[in-house]
XYZ file of C-alpha atoms in Angstrom:
78
model
C 38.254 -22.552 13.436
C 39.094 -19.530 10.717
C 36.579 -16.080 11.511
C 33.635 -16.848 8.468
C 30.857 -14.885 7.907
C 27.848 -17.718 6.918
C 24.521 -16.124 5.369
C 21.069 -17.495 4.132
C 21.024 -19.454 1.294
C 17.275 -17.855 -0.117
C 14.287 -20.312 -0.038
C 12.671 -22.469 -1.607
C 15.839 -22.930 -4.156
C 17.983 -25.026 -0.707
C 16.040 -26.357 2.270
C 15.645 -23.890 4.940
C 18.865 -23.702 6.842
C 21.262 -23.801 4.551
C 24.045 -21.410 4.559
C 27.630 -20.191 2.195
C 30.577 -18.169 2.952
C 33.344 -16.691 0.323
C 36.530 -17.389 1.809
C 39.984 -16.606 0.430
C 38.398 -17.425 -3.479
C 36.685 -20.819 -2.023
C 31.935 -20.617 -1.700
C 31.945 -22.905 1.296
C 28.031 -24.218 1.811
C 25.894 -25.708 3.972
C 22.888 -27.331 2.968
C 20.243 -30.275 3.798
C 20.193 -33.377 1.143
C 17.095 -35.614 2.144
C 17.984 -33.690 6.332
C 21.751 -34.746 6.050
C 23.863 -31.846 6.033
C 25.616 -31.817 3.260
C 29.129 -29.600 2.083
C 30.051 -28.751 -0.354
C 33.532 -26.235 -1.665
C 34.205 -24.351 -5.311
C 36.971 -22.667 -6.491
C 35.763 -18.730 -8.104
C 36.758 -18.637 -11.208
C 36.317 -14.839 -13.285
C 33.909 -15.214 -15.881
C 32.469 -18.454 -15.129
C 30.382 -20.841 -13.036
C 32.425 -22.043 -9.829
C 34.588 -25.117 -10.178
C 33.571 -28.018 -7.859
C 36.308 -29.116 -5.524
C 34.831 -31.134 -2.684
C 31.801 -32.384 -1.025
C 30.930 -34.641 1.812
C 27.926 -34.800 4.565
C 28.054 -34.396 8.185
C 26.435 -35.359 11.161
C 25.532 -31.639 12.006
C 25.606 -27.775 10.663
C 28.917 -27.089 12.994
C 30.449 -30.562 11.553
C 29.629 -29.775 7.772
C 30.826 -26.179 8.225
C 34.357 -27.869 9.932
C 34.657 -29.777 7.434
C 34.125 -27.412 4.428
C 36.633 -25.176 6.054
C 39.070 -27.629 6.704
C 38.937 -28.989 2.585
C 39.194 -25.003 1.347
C 41.962 -24.951 3.718
C 44.086 -27.501 2.898
C 43.444 -26.487 -1.416
C 44.234 -23.289 -0.696
C 47.450 -24.585 1.315
C 48.533 -27.464 -1.653
């Protein structure tokens, strides 16, 4: 897996333990919905809100981070 610096998202806007990373023009986010690790990928857009491109759930935070990165890598190469 690529070397990515994951940073905490502020609470109470996001549940405790939520994290994000910037990676090659994408924003990767791992948060929790009803206690379930949920990942999101959005493309950065200059002077606009990020454009959501994918989201899903996982069994663990580690799996959610891997899924978000995998999706971003697929979008970046395709």
